[in-house]
GROMACS .gro file of C-alpha atoms in nm:
model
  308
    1UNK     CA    1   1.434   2.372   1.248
    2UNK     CA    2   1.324   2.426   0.884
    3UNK     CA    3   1.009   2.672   0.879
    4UNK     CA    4   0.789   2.630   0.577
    5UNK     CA    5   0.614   2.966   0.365
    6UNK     CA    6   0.309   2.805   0.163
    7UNK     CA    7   0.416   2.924  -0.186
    8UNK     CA    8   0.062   3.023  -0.282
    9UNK     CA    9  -0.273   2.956  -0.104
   10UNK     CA   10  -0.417   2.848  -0.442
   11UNK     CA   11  -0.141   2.515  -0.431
   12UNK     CA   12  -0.305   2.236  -0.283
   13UNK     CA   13  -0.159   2.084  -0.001
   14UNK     CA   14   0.001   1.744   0.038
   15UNK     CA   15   0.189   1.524   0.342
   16UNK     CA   16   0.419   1.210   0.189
   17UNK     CA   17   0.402   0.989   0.434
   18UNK     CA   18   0.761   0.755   0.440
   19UNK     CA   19   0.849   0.458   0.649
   20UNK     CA   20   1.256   0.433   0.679
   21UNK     CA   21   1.436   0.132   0.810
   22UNK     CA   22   1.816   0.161   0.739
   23UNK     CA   23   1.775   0.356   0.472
   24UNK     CA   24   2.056   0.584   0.452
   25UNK     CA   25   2.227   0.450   0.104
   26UNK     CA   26   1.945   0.581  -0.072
   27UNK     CA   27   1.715   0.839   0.125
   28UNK     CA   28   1.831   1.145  -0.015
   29UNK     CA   29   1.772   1.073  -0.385
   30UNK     CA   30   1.429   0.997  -0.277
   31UNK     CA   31   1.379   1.295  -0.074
   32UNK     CA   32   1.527   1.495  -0.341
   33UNK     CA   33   1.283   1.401  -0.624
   34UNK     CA   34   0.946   1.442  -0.379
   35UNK     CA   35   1.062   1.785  -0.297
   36UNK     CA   36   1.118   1.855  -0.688
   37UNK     CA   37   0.797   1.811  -0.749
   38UNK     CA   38   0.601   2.083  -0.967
   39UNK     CA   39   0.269   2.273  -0.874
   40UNK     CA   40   0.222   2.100  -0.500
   41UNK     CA   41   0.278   2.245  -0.141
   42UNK     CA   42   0.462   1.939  -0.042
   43UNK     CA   43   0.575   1.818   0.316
   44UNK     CA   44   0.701   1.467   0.448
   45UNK     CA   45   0.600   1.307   0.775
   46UNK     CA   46   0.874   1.017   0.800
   47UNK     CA   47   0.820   0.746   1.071
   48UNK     CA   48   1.198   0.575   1.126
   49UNK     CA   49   1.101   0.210   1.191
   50UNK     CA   50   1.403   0.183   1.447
   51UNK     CA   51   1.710   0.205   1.206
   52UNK     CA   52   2.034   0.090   1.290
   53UNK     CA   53   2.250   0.277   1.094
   54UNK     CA   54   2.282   0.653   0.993
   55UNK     CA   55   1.932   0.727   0.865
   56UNK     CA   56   1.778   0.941   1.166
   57UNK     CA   57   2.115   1.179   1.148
   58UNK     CA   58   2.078   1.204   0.786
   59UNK     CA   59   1.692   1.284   0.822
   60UNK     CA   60   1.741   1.508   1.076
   61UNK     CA   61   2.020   1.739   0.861
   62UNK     CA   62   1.784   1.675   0.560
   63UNK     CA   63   1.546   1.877   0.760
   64UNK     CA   64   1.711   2.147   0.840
   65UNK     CA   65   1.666   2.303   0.506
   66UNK     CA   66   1.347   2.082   0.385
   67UNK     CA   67   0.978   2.057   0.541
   68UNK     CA   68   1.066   1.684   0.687
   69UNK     CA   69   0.883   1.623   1.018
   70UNK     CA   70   1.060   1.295   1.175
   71UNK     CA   71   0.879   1.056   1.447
   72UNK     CA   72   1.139   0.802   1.563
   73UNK     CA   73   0.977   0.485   1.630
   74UNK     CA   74   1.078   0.112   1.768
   75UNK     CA   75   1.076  -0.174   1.486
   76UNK     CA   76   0.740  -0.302   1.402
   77UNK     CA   77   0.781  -0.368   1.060
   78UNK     CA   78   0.690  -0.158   0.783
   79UNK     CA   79   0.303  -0.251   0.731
   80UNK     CA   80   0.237  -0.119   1.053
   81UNK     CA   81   0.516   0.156   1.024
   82UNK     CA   82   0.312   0.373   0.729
   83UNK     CA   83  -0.039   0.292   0.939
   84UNK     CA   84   0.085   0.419   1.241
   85UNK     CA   85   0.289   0.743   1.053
   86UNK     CA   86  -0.038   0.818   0.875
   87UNK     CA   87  -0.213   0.802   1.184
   88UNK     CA   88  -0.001   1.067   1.311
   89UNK     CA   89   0.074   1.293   1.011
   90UNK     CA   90  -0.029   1.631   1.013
   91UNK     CA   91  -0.358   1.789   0.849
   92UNK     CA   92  -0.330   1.852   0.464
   93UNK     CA   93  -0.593   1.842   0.119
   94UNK     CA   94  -0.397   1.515   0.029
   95UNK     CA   95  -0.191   1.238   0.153
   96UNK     CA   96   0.064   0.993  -0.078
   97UNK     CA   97   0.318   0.735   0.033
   98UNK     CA   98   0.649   0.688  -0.004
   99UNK     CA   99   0.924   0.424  -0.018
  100UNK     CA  100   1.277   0.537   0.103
  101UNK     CA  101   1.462   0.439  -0.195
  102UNK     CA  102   1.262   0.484  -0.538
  103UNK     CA  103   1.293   0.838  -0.751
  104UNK     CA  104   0.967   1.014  -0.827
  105UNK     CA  105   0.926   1.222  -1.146
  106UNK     CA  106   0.833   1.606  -1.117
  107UNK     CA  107   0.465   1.568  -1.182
  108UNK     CA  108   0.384   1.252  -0.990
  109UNK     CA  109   0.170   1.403  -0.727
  110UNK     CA  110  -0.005   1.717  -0.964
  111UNK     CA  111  -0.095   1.470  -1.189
  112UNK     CA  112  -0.263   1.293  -0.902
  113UNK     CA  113  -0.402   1.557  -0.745
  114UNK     CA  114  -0.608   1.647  -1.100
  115UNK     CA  115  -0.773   1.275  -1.105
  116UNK     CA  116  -0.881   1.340  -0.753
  117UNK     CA  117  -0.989   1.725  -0.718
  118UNK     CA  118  -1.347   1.609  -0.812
  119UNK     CA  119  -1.354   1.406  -0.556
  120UNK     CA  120  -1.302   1.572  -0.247
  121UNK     CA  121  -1.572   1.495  -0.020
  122UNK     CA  122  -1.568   1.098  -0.136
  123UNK     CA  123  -1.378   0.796  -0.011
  124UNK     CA  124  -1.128   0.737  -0.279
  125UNK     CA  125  -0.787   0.595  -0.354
  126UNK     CA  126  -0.563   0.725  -0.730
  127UNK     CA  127  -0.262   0.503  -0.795
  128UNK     CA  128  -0.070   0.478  -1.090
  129UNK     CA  129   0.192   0.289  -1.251
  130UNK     CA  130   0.590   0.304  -1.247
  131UNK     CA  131   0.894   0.177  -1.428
  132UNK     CA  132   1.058  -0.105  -1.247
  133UNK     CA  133   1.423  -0.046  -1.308
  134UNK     CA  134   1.797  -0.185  -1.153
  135UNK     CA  135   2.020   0.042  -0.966
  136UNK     CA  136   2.177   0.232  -1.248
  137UNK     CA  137   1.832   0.288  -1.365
  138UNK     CA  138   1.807   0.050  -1.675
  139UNK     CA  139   1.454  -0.061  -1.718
  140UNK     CA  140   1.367  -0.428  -1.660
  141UNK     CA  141   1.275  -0.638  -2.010
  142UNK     CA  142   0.980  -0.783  -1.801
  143UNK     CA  143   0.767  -0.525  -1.659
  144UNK     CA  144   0.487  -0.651  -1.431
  145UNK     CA  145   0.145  -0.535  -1.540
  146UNK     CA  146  -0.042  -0.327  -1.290
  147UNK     CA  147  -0.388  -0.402  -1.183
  148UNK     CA  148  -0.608  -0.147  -1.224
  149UNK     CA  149  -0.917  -0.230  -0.982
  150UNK     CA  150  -1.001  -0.563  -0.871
  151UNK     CA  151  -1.188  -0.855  -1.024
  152UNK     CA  152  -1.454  -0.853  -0.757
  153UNK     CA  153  -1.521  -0.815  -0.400
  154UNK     CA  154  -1.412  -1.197  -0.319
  155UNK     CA  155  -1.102  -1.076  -0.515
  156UNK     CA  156  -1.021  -0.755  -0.343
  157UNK     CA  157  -1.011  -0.992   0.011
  158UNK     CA  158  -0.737  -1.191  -0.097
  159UNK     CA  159  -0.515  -1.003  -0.370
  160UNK     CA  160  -0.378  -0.679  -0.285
  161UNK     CA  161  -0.354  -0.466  -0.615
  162UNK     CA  162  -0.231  -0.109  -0.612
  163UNK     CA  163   0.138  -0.052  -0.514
  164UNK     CA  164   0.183   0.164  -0.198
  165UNK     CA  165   0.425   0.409  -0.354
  166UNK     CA  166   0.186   0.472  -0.596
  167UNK     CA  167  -0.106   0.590  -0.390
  168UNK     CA  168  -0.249   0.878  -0.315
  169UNK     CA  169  -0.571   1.008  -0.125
  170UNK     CA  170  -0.764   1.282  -0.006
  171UNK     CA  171  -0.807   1.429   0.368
  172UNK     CA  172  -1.153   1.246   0.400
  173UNK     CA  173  -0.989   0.901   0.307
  174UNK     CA  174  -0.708   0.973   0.515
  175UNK     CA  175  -0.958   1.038   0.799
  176UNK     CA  176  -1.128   0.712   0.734
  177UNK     CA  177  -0.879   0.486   0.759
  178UNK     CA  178  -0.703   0.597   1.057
  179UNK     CA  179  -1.045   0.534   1.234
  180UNK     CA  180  -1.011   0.167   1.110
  181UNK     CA  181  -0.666   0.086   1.175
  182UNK     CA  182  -0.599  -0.285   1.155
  183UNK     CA  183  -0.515  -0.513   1.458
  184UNK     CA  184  -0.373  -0.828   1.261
  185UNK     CA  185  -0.031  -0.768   1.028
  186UNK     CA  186  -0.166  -0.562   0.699
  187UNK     CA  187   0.018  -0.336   0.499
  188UNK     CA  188  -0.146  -0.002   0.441
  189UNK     CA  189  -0.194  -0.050   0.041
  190UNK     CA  190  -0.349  -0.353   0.078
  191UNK     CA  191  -0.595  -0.197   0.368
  192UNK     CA  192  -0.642   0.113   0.199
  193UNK     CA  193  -0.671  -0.011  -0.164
  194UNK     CA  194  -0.951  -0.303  -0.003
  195UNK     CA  195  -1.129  -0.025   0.197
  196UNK     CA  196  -1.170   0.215  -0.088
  197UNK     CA  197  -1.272  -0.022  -0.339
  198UNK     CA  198  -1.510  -0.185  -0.062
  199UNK     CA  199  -1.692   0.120   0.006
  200UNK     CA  200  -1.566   0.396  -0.168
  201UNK     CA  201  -1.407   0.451  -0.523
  202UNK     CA  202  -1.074   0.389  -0.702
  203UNK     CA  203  -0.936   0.622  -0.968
  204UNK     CA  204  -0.608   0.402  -1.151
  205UNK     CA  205  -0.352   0.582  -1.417
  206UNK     CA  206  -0.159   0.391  -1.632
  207UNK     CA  207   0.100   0.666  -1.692
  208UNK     CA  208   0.390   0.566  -1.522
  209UNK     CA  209   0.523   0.848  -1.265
  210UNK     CA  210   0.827   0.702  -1.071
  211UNK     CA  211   1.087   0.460  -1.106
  212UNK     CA  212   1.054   0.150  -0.838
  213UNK     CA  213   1.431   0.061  -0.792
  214UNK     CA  214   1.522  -0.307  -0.776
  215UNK     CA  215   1.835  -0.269  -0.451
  216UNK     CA  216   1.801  -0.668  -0.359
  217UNK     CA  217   1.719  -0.519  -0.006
  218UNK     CA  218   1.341  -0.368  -0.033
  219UNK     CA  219   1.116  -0.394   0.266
  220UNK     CA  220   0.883  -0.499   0.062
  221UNK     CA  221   0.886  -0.771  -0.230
  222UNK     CA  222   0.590  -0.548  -0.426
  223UNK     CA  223   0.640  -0.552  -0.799
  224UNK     CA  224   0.942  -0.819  -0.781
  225UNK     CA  225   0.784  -1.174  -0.910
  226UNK     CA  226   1.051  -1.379  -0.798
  227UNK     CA  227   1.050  -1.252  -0.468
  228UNK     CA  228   0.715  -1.221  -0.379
  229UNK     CA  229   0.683  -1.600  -0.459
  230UNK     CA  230   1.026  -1.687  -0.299
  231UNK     CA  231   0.872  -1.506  -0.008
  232UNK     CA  232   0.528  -1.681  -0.001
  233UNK     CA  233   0.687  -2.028  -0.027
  234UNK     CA  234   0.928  -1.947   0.269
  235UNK     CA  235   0.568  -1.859   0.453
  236UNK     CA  236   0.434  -2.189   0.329
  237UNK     CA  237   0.716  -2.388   0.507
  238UNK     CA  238   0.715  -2.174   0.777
  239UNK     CA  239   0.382  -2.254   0.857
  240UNK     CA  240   0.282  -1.891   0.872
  241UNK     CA  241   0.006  -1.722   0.689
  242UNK     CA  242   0.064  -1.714   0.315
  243UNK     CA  243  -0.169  -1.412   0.249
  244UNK     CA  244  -0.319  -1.132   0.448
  245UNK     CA  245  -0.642  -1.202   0.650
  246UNK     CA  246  -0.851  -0.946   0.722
  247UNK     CA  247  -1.184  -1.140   0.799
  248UNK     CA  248  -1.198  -1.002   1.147
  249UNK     CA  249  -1.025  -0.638   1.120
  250UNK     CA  250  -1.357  -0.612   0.854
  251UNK     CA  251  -1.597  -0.768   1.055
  252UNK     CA  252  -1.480  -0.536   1.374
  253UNK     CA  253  -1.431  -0.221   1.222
  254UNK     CA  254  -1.639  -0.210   0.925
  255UNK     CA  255  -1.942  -0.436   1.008
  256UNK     CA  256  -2.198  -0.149   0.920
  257UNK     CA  257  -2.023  -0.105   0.605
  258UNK     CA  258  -2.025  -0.454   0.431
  259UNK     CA  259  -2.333  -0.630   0.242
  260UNK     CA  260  -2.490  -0.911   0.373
  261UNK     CA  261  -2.309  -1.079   0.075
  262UNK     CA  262  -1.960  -0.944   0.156
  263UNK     CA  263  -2.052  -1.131   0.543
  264UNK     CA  264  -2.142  -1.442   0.463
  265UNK     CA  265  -1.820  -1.464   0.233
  266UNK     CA  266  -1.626  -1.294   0.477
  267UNK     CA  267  -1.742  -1.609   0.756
  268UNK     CA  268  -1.676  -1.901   0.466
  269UNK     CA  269  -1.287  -1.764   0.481
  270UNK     CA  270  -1.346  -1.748   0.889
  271UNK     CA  271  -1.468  -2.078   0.895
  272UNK     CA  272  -1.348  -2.292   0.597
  273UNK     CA  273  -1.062  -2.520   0.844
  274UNK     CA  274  -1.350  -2.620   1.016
  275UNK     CA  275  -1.668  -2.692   0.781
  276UNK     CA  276  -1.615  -2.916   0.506
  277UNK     CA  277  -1.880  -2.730   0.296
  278UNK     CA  278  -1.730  -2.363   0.333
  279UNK     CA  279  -1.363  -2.522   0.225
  280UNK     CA  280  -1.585  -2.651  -0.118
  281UNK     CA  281  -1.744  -2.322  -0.178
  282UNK     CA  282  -1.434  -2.167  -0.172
  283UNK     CA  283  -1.253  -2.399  -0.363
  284UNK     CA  284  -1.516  -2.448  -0.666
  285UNK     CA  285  -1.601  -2.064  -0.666
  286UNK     CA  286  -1.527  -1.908  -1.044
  287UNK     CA  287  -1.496  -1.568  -0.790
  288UNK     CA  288  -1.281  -1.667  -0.531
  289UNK     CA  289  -0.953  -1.633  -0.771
  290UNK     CA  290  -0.611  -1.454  -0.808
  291UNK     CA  291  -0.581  -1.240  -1.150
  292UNK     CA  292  -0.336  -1.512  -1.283
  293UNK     CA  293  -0.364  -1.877  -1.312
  294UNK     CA  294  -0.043  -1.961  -1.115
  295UNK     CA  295  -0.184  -1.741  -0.828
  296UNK     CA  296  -0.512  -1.916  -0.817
  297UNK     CA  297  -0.324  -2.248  -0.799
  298UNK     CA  298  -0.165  -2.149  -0.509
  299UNK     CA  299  -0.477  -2.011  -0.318
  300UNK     CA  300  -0.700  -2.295  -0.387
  301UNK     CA  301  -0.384  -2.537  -0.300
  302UNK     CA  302  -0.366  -2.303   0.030
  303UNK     CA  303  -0.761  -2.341   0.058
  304UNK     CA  304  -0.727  -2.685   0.108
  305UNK     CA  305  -0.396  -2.731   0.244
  306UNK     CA  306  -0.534  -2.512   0.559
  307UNK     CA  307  -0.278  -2.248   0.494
  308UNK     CA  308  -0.430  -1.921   0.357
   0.00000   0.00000   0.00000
């Protein structure tokens, strides 16, 4: 087993935490480029989500020569993959997340860490931007525009907005939201990116740090357009929810936290299939919106279809 020497005492310290789920095709490349990174004591805790093919053997060799600490895990799908590997990562100054098939550039995670060295003893999320590019690496003509913060509080409930690969926090965040872990099905960028803007702060860089690879086989259908409607319009038929709900994961573990404004919203989305007046509120409120007018369509339509 691969022992790690700290470099210097004055680097600062930080765990990548990666959810992997048949990832073998494209692992190393992305192991490869965190461990290049410049300036940073770096370590990844990777959770395997109950692969099927090679992955785990090629983790496991990876680590031999690499600071790579591996939990296997069964399959509970990736949103509750990174909560659960964060939950369990070791102690560090910093924490960032990782897909298992994008390339990172060398100062990804310094230039991080300087947004958020002035803010070590506060709740706060840094994320950045990227280059959304094909397999060989050719950037897309359309490149979707990153949001930086949300519009508003009713907005941060129902749009998620920073990209998980993109994020990183400190040890106090890190600490925070494993106390508030989330019962119902929400990814960890949504969670953490509501949670810090909620009640804490959120630092966004538009310089772009890593390229998000387009393989047509992404866990996740984050910064692909076509997919993440394709996706939301298979939920719609499906009859399952079209967008996360975290009405009661807030209520429960964050009651002491939220304004008496954020509650009585919070209990108009709780109640709206059932009182004719919440279901109006929500669907004549200027707040209550998606950043794009196609996206507000579709959550009003879902407002009164009964289907958010």
């Amino acid at each position: 087993m691969y022992k790690k020497v700290k470099e210097t005492d004055f680097m600062q310290s930080v765990v990548v935490i990666m959810s992997t789920y048949n990832g073998s095709k494209h692992v190393v490349k992305q192991l490869d480029s965190i461990f290049a990174q410049k300036d940073v004591d770096v370590s990844i805790f990777v959770r395997d989500d109950g692969s099927e093919d090679n992955t785990i053997s090629i983790l496991e060799e990876y680590a031999k020569t690499h600071a790579v600490i591996i939990l296997k895990g069964e399959n509970v799908g990736w949103e509750k993959s990174f909560l659960l590997a964060l939950k369990k990562a070791p102690e560090a100054d910093y924490y960032a997340f990782s897909d298992q098939d994008d390339i990172w550039f060398e100062n990804k995670l310094l230039f991080a860490i300087k947004s958020l060295e002035q803010c070590k003893q506060e709740l706060v999320m840094y994320h950045c931007n990227k280059i959304s590019v094909d397999e060989g690496l050719i950037p897309f003509p359309h490149q979707i525009k990153r949001i930086a913060r949300p519009l508003n509080r009713e907005n941060a409930i129902i749009q998620e907005y920073a990209q998980g690969c993109s994020i990183v926090i400190n040890n106090k965040t890190k600490r925070f939201i494993v106390e508030r872990i989330p019962s119902q099905k929400i990814a960890h960028d949504y969670w953490i990116g509501l949670l810090c803007y909620l009640f804490g702060k959120v630092i966004y860089d538009d310089g772009k740090f890593f390229y998000h690879i387009s393989h047509g086989t992404n866990a996740s259908s984050e910064g692909h357009l076509f997919k993440s409607w394709k996706e939301r319009l298979y939920r719609f038929k499906s009859k399952q929810p079209i967008y996360y709900f975290p009405c009661d994961d807030l209520l429960r573990l964050c009651n002491d936290r939220l304004s008496n404004q954020d509650k009585e919203f919070i209990y108009r989305l709780k109640n709206y299939k059932i009182s004719f007046k919440d279901k109006m509120s929500l669907m004549f409120s200027r707040s209550f919106i998606r950043t794009s007018i196609l996206g507000t369509i579709s959550l009003k339509l879902s407002v009164l279809l009964n289907r958010l």
